Every structure is written in structure tokens, then in C-alpha cells.
Amino acid sequence: MSKFRNYFSETITEMTQNVTWPTWKELQSNALIVVVASVIFALLVFAMDNVFGITGSPASTWKGVVGFIYSFF
């Protein structure tokens, strides 16, 4: 039981004294970067799904630009 208590005591000491925490401004800035990057990535995946015609329905697998091109063959 003393090892368990010692582990938590050392963990608390490590987290409060040895870890460098970001400031509130840095945290907000980094969070904004993550949100913007996530939205851009989601829009990119959405655009790729529409271009390649991936809709999730087995009957309409090849719609979009690729389906349009394949309709000529």
C-alpha cells in the first residue's frame, strides 16, 4: 500500500512542480489552430468524397466527377 501511496505522491509532485504548463493565451492559440486544421481537413475529405462519388449507398457508388467520366465508356 505504501508503494501505491508513494506513486500518487510522486505523480502529484511531478505534475505540479516539474511540468511546464502553457499559459491561457498559448492554450487558446493552439486550440484555435487545432479547430481550424480540423475544419480544413473535414472539408478536404468532404470534397474528395464528392469528387470520387463515395456516398455510402451501394447503388450509387460511382457518382460525382469519376462517375461522370465513366459514363462515357
Short mmCIF file of C-alpha atoms in Angstrom, two decimals:
data_model
loop_
_atom_site.label_atom_id
_atom_site.label_comp_id
_atom_site.label_asym_id
_atom_site.label_seq_id
_atom_site.Cartn_x
_atom_site.Cartn_y
_atom_site.Cartn_z
CA MET A 1 0.00 0.00 0.00
CA SER A 2 2.93 2.35 0.63
CA LYS A 3 4.13 1.90 -2.98
CA PHE A 4 0.68 2.91 -4.19
CA ARG A 5 0.64 6.00 -1.97
CA ASN A 6 4.22 6.85 -2.95
CA TYR A 7 3.32 6.59 -6.65
CA PHE A 8 0.48 9.10 -6.33
CA SER A 9 2.56 11.40 -4.19
CA GLU A 10 5.34 11.45 -6.79
CA THR A 11 2.81 11.92 -9.58
CA ILE A 12 1.30 14.97 -7.90
CA THR A 13 4.76 16.41 -7.26
CA GLU A 14 5.75 15.83 -10.89
CA MET A 15 2.58 17.43 -12.27
CA THR A 16 2.67 20.49 -10.02
CA GLN A 17 6.38 21.28 -9.83
CA ASN A 18 8.22 19.78 -12.81
CA VAL A 19 5.75 20.16 -15.67
CA THR A 20 5.71 23.40 -17.64
CA TRP A 21 2.07 24.26 -18.32
CA PRO A 22 1.09 26.56 -21.19
CA THR A 23 -0.33 29.97 -20.46
CA TRP A 24 -4.02 30.64 -21.10
CA LYS A 25 -3.15 32.66 -24.23
CA GLU A 26 -0.96 29.85 -25.62
CA LEU A 27 -3.69 27.33 -24.90
CA GLN A 28 -6.30 29.40 -26.74
CA SER A 29 -3.98 29.93 -29.69
CA ASN A 30 -3.15 26.24 -30.01
CA ALA A 31 -6.80 25.25 -29.62
CA LEU A 32 -7.74 27.65 -32.43
CA ILE A 33 -5.07 26.12 -34.68
CA VAL A 34 -6.41 22.62 -33.98
CA VAL A 35 -10.02 23.67 -34.69
CA VAL A 36 -9.10 25.40 -37.97
CA ALA A 37 -6.95 22.47 -39.10
CA SER A 38 -9.76 20.02 -38.24
CA VAL A 39 -12.31 22.01 -40.25
CA ILE A 40 -9.96 22.25 -43.24
CA PHE A 41 -9.28 18.51 -43.09
CA ALA A 42 -13.01 17.72 -42.82
CA LEU A 43 -13.76 19.93 -45.84
CA LEU A 44 -10.98 18.25 -47.79
CA VAL A 45 -12.37 14.78 -47.04
CA PHE A 46 -15.89 16.00 -47.93
CA ALA A 47 -14.63 17.37 -51.27
CA MET A 48 -12.76 14.15 -52.05
CA ASP A 49 -15.87 12.09 -51.26
CA ASN A 50 -17.93 14.22 -53.63
CA VAL A 51 -15.32 14.19 -56.41
CA PHE A 52 -14.87 10.44 -56.27
CA GLY A 53 -18.58 9.86 -55.72
CA ILE A 54 -18.42 7.95 -52.48
CA THR A 55 -21.86 8.28 -50.92
CA GLY A 56 -22.09 5.18 -48.76
CA SER A 57 -25.00 3.69 -50.69
CA PRO A 58 -24.17 0.52 -52.66
CA ALA A 59 -26.45 1.58 -55.53
CA SER A 60 -24.76 4.95 -56.02
CA THR A 61 -21.08 4.17 -55.51
CA TRP A 62 -19.81 5.91 -58.67
CA LYS A 63 -21.47 9.29 -58.80
CA GLY A 64 -19.66 12.60 -58.97
CA VAL A 65 -16.84 13.51 -61.36
CA VAL A 66 -15.46 9.98 -61.67
CA GLY A 67 -18.94 8.56 -62.36
CA PHE A 68 -19.48 11.27 -64.96
CA ILE A 69 -16.25 10.33 -66.72
CA TYR A 70 -17.05 6.60 -66.54
CA SER A 71 -20.49 7.21 -68.10
CA PHE A 72 -18.74 7.97 -71.41
CA PHE A 73 -17.16 4.49 -71.58
#
